[in-house]
Amino acid sequence: MPVKRFLKAEQRENLQKAVRESDCALVRERALMLLLMNDGKTYIEISEFLGCGLRTVVYWCVHGDPDNIESLKDKRANGNNSKTTDEYVQLLMETIEKLPTELGYEFGRWTAARLATYLGEKTGIKLSGEQIRRILLKKKYVYLWAKYSLEDKQDLSKRAAFKQKLEGYLEVSKSEPAKLQVWFWDESGFSLRVIRRKNWIQKGQRKKVTGQRSSGKVNIMGAVRFHDRKRMCFFVEKGNGDIFYQQLQQLYEQIKQEWVEQGNASEDFTKKGPKIMIILDNASYHKKKIILVEIEKNLPNIQLYFLPPYSPDYNLIELVWHSAKEYIAHRLFQSVEQLKNLLDRLLNQGELIIKWHRKVKNKGNAVIAS
C-alpha cells in the first residue's frame, strides 16, 4: 500500500469534489476509497467501513488514478450503445420533445422501447429500450409525471374577477359563519384500477399534456365547508340533474339540522339561518333551468356560484379528492364494496388527513382557496 498522505493537494481536492458532486454512486465510493487510503486506512478497514468486498477495494485502490476521475468509472457504465452516432442522439433529443401524435402515432407518450423502435426505423440503428434509457439518463432526462394543463382554455380576466370576489366571500364566512357558509362542491369517481401517466422529461422541467379521464367504479358527490373543513359526501350511481338536486337537498337538511341543534327554531331557518354559497363547476346538469328553479323554490338559503370555465384549481374540494386517491393508490381491493367502505371512512368519518395548504398535482394550477 502507498504511504500515508500520498495524495497531492490537487488530487485530494479532485477526489473530494467527485465524492460531493458525481452523479455515479460507484464513482463516489471509489473516490472515497482513495481518500481513506490517503488517511492511512488499510484495505480491510476500508472494506469494513464501506461494506464492500476486499477484492473490490484492492482493485480500485491500485487501478484508480487520482489524477483522472474517469478512471474510477466502470466501463460497463458506457453501455452497449457504441453503434450510436451524434446524429442519432440529436434525433433522439428532437423526438423526445415532440408528442407522438405530431409524428402520426395514436399513442400519447414515448416509452424507451417506442423511441428505440421509431429511431431504428428512421436511422437503421437498432438499440434496445434499456440502451435508450441510459442515453437519456446521461442527458439528464428522467421519467416523471406530466403536468395536466388547462391554461390554453382559461379566461384570465374572468379568473381574476372570480378570485377577487371569492376571497371576499371566504373572509366573511371565516369571520361570521352564522351569516354565510361557503361550501365547495364537486363530483368524482374512484376506480379499482389507477391510471398513471409518466413521460421522459429533462430534470427540473415538466411537460404539459391534455387530460385523459377514466370513469370511476364508485361515484361520489360531495362538498367541503371552508371555515371548518367539514365534509359531506354522498355515494351516487351516476351524475345527472335529478341526483344533483337530491344530494343538495341532503346537504341543506344536514346544515339545517346543525343549526337547529344550536338552539334555533326550525321554522326560522329560511329567514334567520346562514346563507349557503355553493362553489361548483359548469357541468351542464348543474345549470339545468328546472333544477335552478327547484333550488330557488325549495332550498332558498342556497346560492350557486359557478367557477370560471376550466378552473378546478379554485375548488377546494379537489384537494379532498386528490388526497383520497393518493391514499388508495397503492392499496389492493377485492371488490368495489371494499373500496366504497374505505372511502366512506375516509371522507365521511374523518379518517382522511389532508394537508390543506399543499398544491394539487395534475389540476393545471395550484388550489388557491386554502
Coordinates of C-alpha atoms in Angstrom, one line a residue:
M1 CA 0.0 0.0 0.0
P2 CA 1.2 3.6 -0.6
V3 CA 2.4 5.6 2.4
K4 CA 0.0 7.8 4.3
R5 CA -0.7 11.2 2.8
F6 CA 0.5 10.2 -0.6
L7 CA -2.1 12.4 -2.4
K8 CA -1.1 15.9 -3.6
A9 CA -3.4 18.7 -2.6
E10 CA -4.9 19.0 -6.1
Q11 CA -5.5 15.2 -6.3
R12 CA -7.3 15.3 -2.9
E13 CA -9.5 18.2 -3.9
N14 CA -10.5 16.4 -7.2
L15 CA -11.4 13.3 -5.3
Q16 CA -13.4 15.3 -2.6
K17 CA -15.2 17.1 -5.4
A18 CA -16.1 13.7 -7.0
V19 CA -17.5 12.5 -3.6
R20 CA -19.7 15.6 -3.4
E21 CA -20.8 16.1 -6.9
S22 CA -20.6 12.9 -9.0
D23 CA -23.9 11.5 -10.3
C24 CA -22.5 8.0 -10.1
A25 CA -22.6 6.3 -6.7
L26 CA -19.8 3.9 -7.7
V27 CA -17.5 6.8 -8.6
R28 CA -18.2 8.5 -5.3
E29 CA -17.5 5.2 -3.4
R30 CA -14.2 4.6 -5.3
A31 CA -13.0 8.2 -4.8
L32 CA -13.7 7.7 -1.1
M33 CA -11.6 4.6 -1.1
L34 CA -8.6 6.6 -2.3
L35 CA -9.2 9.3 0.3
L36 CA -9.5 6.7 3.1
M37 CA -6.3 5.1 1.9
N38 CA -4.6 8.5 1.9
D39 CA -5.6 8.8 5.6
G40 CA -3.7 5.6 6.3
K41 CA -6.6 3.1 6.4
T42 CA -5.8 -0.5 5.4
Y43 CA -7.7 -2.3 2.7
I44 CA -9.5 -4.4 5.3
E45 CA -10.5 -1.3 7.3
I46 CA -11.8 0.4 4.1
S47 CA -13.7 -2.7 3.1
E48 CA -15.4 -3.0 6.5
F49 CA -16.2 0.8 6.6
L50 CA -17.8 0.9 3.2
G51 CA -19.4 -2.6 3.4
C52 CA -17.9 -3.8 0.1
G53 CA -15.7 -6.7 -0.9
L54 CA -12.0 -6.7 -0.1
R55 CA -11.1 -7.5 -3.7
T56 CA -13.1 -4.5 -4.9
V57 CA -11.2 -2.2 -2.5
V58 CA -7.8 -3.6 -3.6
Y59 CA -8.7 -3.3 -7.3
W60 CA -9.8 0.3 -7.2
C61 CA -7.1 1.4 -4.8
V62 CA -4.5 0.0 -7.2
H63 CA -6.1 1.0 -10.6
G64 CA -7.8 4.2 -9.6
D65 CA -5.9 7.2 -10.8
P66 CA -6.4 10.3 -8.6
D67 CA -5.4 12.5 -11.5
N68 CA -8.1 11.1 -13.7
I69 CA -11.6 10.7 -12.2
E70 CA -12.7 9.0 -15.4
S71 CA -10.5 6.0 -14.4
L72 CA -12.9 5.4 -11.5
K73 CA -15.8 4.7 -13.9
D74 CA -16.9 1.2 -14.7
K75 CA -16.5 0.6 -18.4
R76 CA -19.9 -1.2 -18.4
A77 CA -21.5 2.2 -17.5
N78 CA -21.0 3.3 -21.0
G79 CA -23.5 0.7 -22.1
N80 CA -23.6 -1.3 -25.3
N81 CA -24.7 1.6 -27.4
S82 CA -21.4 2.2 -29.3
K83 CA -23.5 2.0 -32.5
T84 CA -25.0 5.4 -31.8
T85 CA -23.8 8.4 -33.7
D86 CA -24.1 12.1 -32.9
E87 CA -26.9 12.3 -35.5
Y88 CA -28.8 9.5 -33.8
V89 CA -28.5 11.2 -30.4
Q90 CA -29.6 14.5 -31.9
L91 CA -32.6 12.9 -33.5
L92 CA -33.5 11.3 -30.2
M93 CA -33.3 14.7 -28.4
E94 CA -35.6 16.2 -31.1
T95 CA -38.0 13.3 -31.0
I96 CA -38.4 13.4 -27.2
E97 CA -39.6 17.0 -27.3
K98 CA -42.4 16.1 -29.7
L99 CA -45.7 14.5 -29.0
P100 CA -46.2 11.1 -30.7
T101 CA -49.3 12.4 -32.3
E102 CA -47.2 15.0 -34.2
L103 CA -45.5 12.2 -35.9
G104 CA -48.6 10.3 -36.8
Y105 CA -48.9 7.9 -33.9
E106 CA -52.1 7.2 -32.0
F107 CA -50.4 6.6 -28.5
G108 CA -49.9 9.6 -26.2
R109 CA -46.5 9.1 -24.7
W110 CA -43.0 8.0 -25.6
T111 CA -41.6 5.0 -23.8
A112 CA -38.0 4.0 -24.2
A113 CA -39.0 0.9 -26.3
R114 CA -41.1 3.1 -28.6
L115 CA -38.3 5.5 -29.0
A116 CA -35.9 2.7 -29.9
T117 CA -38.4 1.3 -32.5
Y118 CA -39.0 4.7 -34.0
L119 CA -35.4 5.7 -34.2
G120 CA -34.5 2.3 -35.6
E121 CA -36.9 2.8 -38.5
K122 CA -35.5 6.3 -39.1
T123 CA -31.8 5.6 -38.8
G124 CA -31.3 1.9 -39.3
I125 CA -29.5 1.7 -35.9
K126 CA -31.2 -0.9 -33.7
L127 CA -30.9 -0.3 -29.9
S128 CA -32.9 -1.7 -27.0
G129 CA -35.2 0.4 -24.8
E130 CA -32.7 0.0 -22.0
Q131 CA -30.0 1.5 -24.1
I132 CA -32.2 4.4 -25.0
R133 CA -32.9 4.8 -21.3
R134 CA -29.2 5.0 -20.4
I135 CA -28.6 7.7 -23.1
L136 CA -31.5 9.8 -21.8
L137 CA -30.3 9.5 -18.2
K138 CA -26.8 10.7 -19.3
K139 CA -28.6 13.7 -21.0
K140 CA -30.3 14.4 -17.6
Y141 CA -33.7 13.2 -18.6
V142 CA -35.9 11.4 -16.1
Y143 CA -39.3 9.7 -16.4
L144 CA -41.7 11.9 -14.5
W145 CA -45.4 12.7 -14.2
A146 CA -46.7 15.0 -16.9
K147 CA -48.4 18.2 -15.8
Y148 CA -52.1 18.4 -16.7
S149 CA -52.5 21.9 -18.1
L150 CA -55.7 23.9 -18.7
E151 CA -54.0 27.2 -19.3
D152 CA -54.8 27.4 -23.0
K153 CA -58.6 27.2 -22.3
Q154 CA -58.8 29.6 -19.3
D155 CA -60.1 33.2 -19.5
L156 CA -57.6 35.1 -17.3
S157 CA -59.9 38.2 -16.8
K158 CA -62.8 36.0 -15.6
R159 CA -60.5 34.1 -13.3
A160 CA -59.1 37.3 -11.8
A161 CA -62.6 38.8 -11.2
F162 CA -63.8 35.5 -9.7
K163 CA -60.8 35.2 -7.4
Q164 CA -61.3 38.7 -6.1
K165 CA -65.0 38.1 -5.2
L166 CA -64.2 34.6 -3.8
E167 CA -61.6 36.0 -1.4
G168 CA -64.2 38.5 -0.1
Y169 CA -66.8 35.7 0.5
L170 CA -64.2 33.5 2.2
E171 CA -63.2 36.3 4.5
V172 CA -66.8 36.9 5.6
S173 CA -67.5 33.1 6.0
K174 CA -64.5 32.8 8.2
S175 CA -65.3 35.7 10.5
E176 CA -69.2 35.3 10.5
P177 CA -70.1 31.7 9.7
A178 CA -73.5 32.2 11.3
K179 CA -74.3 34.6 8.4
L180 CA -72.5 33.0 5.5
Q181 CA -71.2 29.5 4.8
V182 CA -69.1 28.7 1.7
W183 CA -69.2 25.1 0.5
F184 CA -67.1 23.8 -2.4
W185 CA -69.0 21.2 -4.4
D186 CA -67.8 18.6 -6.9
E187 CA -68.2 15.1 -8.2
S188 CA -65.5 12.5 -8.5
G189 CA -65.0 8.9 -9.5
F190 CA -62.8 6.3 -7.8
S191 CA -61.7 3.2 -9.6
L192 CA -60.1 -0.1 -8.6
R193 CA -57.7 0.5 -11.5
V194 CA -55.5 3.5 -11.0
I195 CA -54.1 5.0 -14.2
R196 CA -50.7 6.6 -14.0
R197 CA -49.2 8.9 -16.6
K198 CA -45.4 9.4 -16.9
N199 CA -43.1 10.9 -19.6
W200 CA -39.4 11.3 -20.3
I201 CA -38.6 14.8 -19.2
Q202 CA -35.3 16.7 -18.5
K203 CA -34.6 17.2 -14.8
G204 CA -36.1 20.4 -13.5
Q205 CA -38.8 20.5 -16.1
R206 CA -42.3 19.1 -16.6
K207 CA -44.3 18.5 -19.7
K208 CA -47.9 19.5 -20.2
V209 CA -50.4 17.0 -21.6
T210 CA -54.1 17.0 -22.1
G211 CA -56.3 15.3 -19.6
Q212 CA -57.3 11.7 -20.1
R213 CA -60.0 10.6 -17.7
S214 CA -61.5 7.2 -16.9
S215 CA -64.9 6.7 -15.3
G216 CA -64.7 5.6 -11.7
K217 CA -66.4 2.5 -10.3
V218 CA -67.5 4.4 -7.2
N219 CA -69.1 7.8 -7.9
I220 CA -69.3 10.5 -5.2
M221 CA -70.9 13.9 -5.0
G222 CA -69.8 16.0 -2.0
A223 CA -68.8 19.3 -0.5
V224 CA -66.4 20.8 1.9
R225 CA -67.1 23.8 4.1
F226 CA -64.5 26.5 4.1
H227 CA -64.4 27.8 7.6
D228 CA -64.1 24.5 9.4
R229 CA -63.3 22.0 6.6
K230 CA -66.4 19.9 7.4
R231 CA -67.1 17.3 4.7
M232 CA -70.3 15.8 3.4
C233 CA -70.0 13.2 0.7
F234 CA -72.7 11.1 -0.9
F235 CA -72.4 7.9 -3.0
V236 CA -74.4 8.0 -6.2
E237 CA -74.9 5.7 -9.2
K238 CA -74.1 8.5 -11.7
G239 CA -74.2 12.2 -12.1
N240 CA -77.3 14.0 -13.5
G241 CA -79.6 16.8 -12.6
D242 CA -82.1 14.9 -10.5
I243 CA -79.4 13.2 -8.4
F244 CA -77.5 16.5 -8.1
Y245 CA -80.7 18.1 -6.7
Q246 CA -81.3 15.2 -4.3
Q247 CA -77.8 15.5 -2.8
L248 CA -78.2 19.3 -2.4
Q249 CA -81.4 18.6 -0.5
Q250 CA -79.5 16.2 1.8
L251 CA -76.8 18.8 2.3
Y252 CA -79.4 21.5 3.0
E253 CA -81.2 19.4 5.6
Q254 CA -78.0 18.5 7.4
I255 CA -77.0 22.1 7.6
K256 CA -80.5 23.0 8.8
Q257 CA -80.3 20.2 11.5
E258 CA -77.0 21.5 12.6
W259 CA -78.5 25.0 13.0
V260 CA -81.5 23.7 15.0
E261 CA -79.1 21.8 17.3
Q262 CA -77.6 25.1 18.2
G263 CA -80.9 26.1 19.8
N264 CA -82.7 27.7 16.9
A265 CA -86.2 27.1 15.7
S266 CA -86.6 25.0 12.5
E267 CA -89.2 27.3 11.1
D268 CA -86.8 30.3 11.4
F269 CA -84.1 28.7 9.2
T270 CA -85.1 30.4 5.9
K271 CA -85.1 33.9 7.4
K272 CA -82.5 33.7 10.1
G273 CA -80.3 30.8 9.1
P274 CA -77.0 31.2 7.3
K275 CA -76.8 31.8 3.6
I276 CA -75.2 28.8 1.9
M277 CA -73.0 29.6 -1.0
I278 CA -72.1 26.6 -3.2
I279 CA -69.0 26.9 -5.3
L280 CA -69.2 24.5 -8.2
D281 CA -68.1 23.9 -11.8
N282 CA -70.1 24.4 -15.0
A283 CA -71.4 20.8 -15.6
S284 CA -74.5 21.0 -17.7
Y285 CA -76.8 19.4 -15.2
H286 CA -75.7 22.0 -12.5
K287 CA -77.3 24.7 -14.7
K288 CA -80.5 23.0 -15.8
K289 CA -83.3 25.6 -15.6
I290 CA -85.7 23.2 -13.9
I291 CA -83.1 22.4 -11.2
L292 CA -82.3 26.1 -10.6
V293 CA -86.0 26.8 -10.2
E294 CA -86.4 24.0 -7.7
I295 CA -83.4 25.2 -5.7
E296 CA -84.7 28.7 -5.6
K297 CA -88.2 27.5 -4.6
N298 CA -87.3 24.7 -2.1
L299 CA -83.8 25.5 -0.9
P300 CA -84.0 29.3 -0.5
N301 CA -80.8 29.6 1.6
I302 CA -78.7 28.1 -1.1
Q303 CA -77.0 30.2 -3.8
L304 CA -75.0 28.6 -6.5
Y305 CA -71.7 30.4 -7.5
F306 CA -70.2 28.9 -10.7
L307 CA -66.4 28.7 -11.2
P308 CA -64.9 30.3 -14.3
P309 CA -64.5 27.7 -17.1
Y310 CA -61.6 25.2 -16.7
S311 CA -60.7 26.4 -13.2
P312 CA -60.7 23.4 -10.9
D313 CA -57.8 24.9 -9.0
Y314 CA -60.3 27.4 -7.4
N315 CA -62.3 24.5 -6.0
L316 CA -61.0 23.4 -2.5
I317 CA -62.7 20.0 -2.7
E318 CA -60.3 19.0 -5.4
L319 CA -57.7 18.7 -2.6
V320 CA -60.1 16.2 -0.8
W321 CA -60.4 14.0 -3.9
H322 CA -56.7 14.2 -4.6
S323 CA -55.8 13.2 -1.1
A324 CA -58.2 10.3 -1.1
K325 CA -57.0 9.0 -4.4
E326 CA -53.4 9.4 -3.2
Y327 CA -54.3 7.3 -0.1
I328 CA -55.9 4.4 -2.0
A329 CA -53.4 4.4 -4.9
H330 CA -51.2 1.6 -3.7
R331 CA -53.9 -0.4 -1.9
L332 CA -55.5 -3.6 -3.1
F333 CA -59.3 -4.1 -3.1
Q334 CA -61.1 -7.4 -3.6
S335 CA -64.3 -5.7 -4.6
V336 CA -65.9 -2.3 -5.3
E337 CA -67.8 -2.6 -1.9
Q338 CA -64.4 -2.7 -0.1
L339 CA -63.3 0.4 -1.9
K340 CA -66.7 2.1 -1.1
N341 CA -66.4 1.2 2.6
L342 CA -62.9 2.7 2.8
L343 CA -64.0 5.9 1.0
D344 CA -66.8 6.3 3.5
R345 CA -64.4 6.1 6.4
L346 CA -62.0 8.5 4.8
L347 CA -64.5 11.1 3.5
N348 CA -67.4 11.0 6.0
Q349 CA -65.9 9.6 9.2
G350 CA -62.8 11.8 9.4
E351 CA -60.1 9.2 8.8
L352 CA -58.5 11.1 5.8
I353 CA -55.8 13.5 6.9
I354 CA -55.5 16.4 4.5
K355 CA -52.6 18.9 4.2
W356 CA -54.8 21.9 3.3
H357 CA -52.0 24.2 2.1
R358 CA -50.4 21.9 -0.4
K359 CA -50.6 22.1 -4.2
V360 CA -52.8 19.8 -6.2
K361 CA -50.9 17.9 -8.9
N362 CA -52.4 17.5 -12.4
K363 CA -55.0 20.1 -12.0
G364 CA -53.5 22.8 -14.2
N365 CA -52.7 25.2 -11.3
A366 CA -52.4 25.1 -7.5
V367 CA -55.5 25.3 -5.4
I368 CA -55.7 28.9 -4.1
A369 CA -58.8 28.6 -1.9
S370 CA -56.9 27.3 1.1

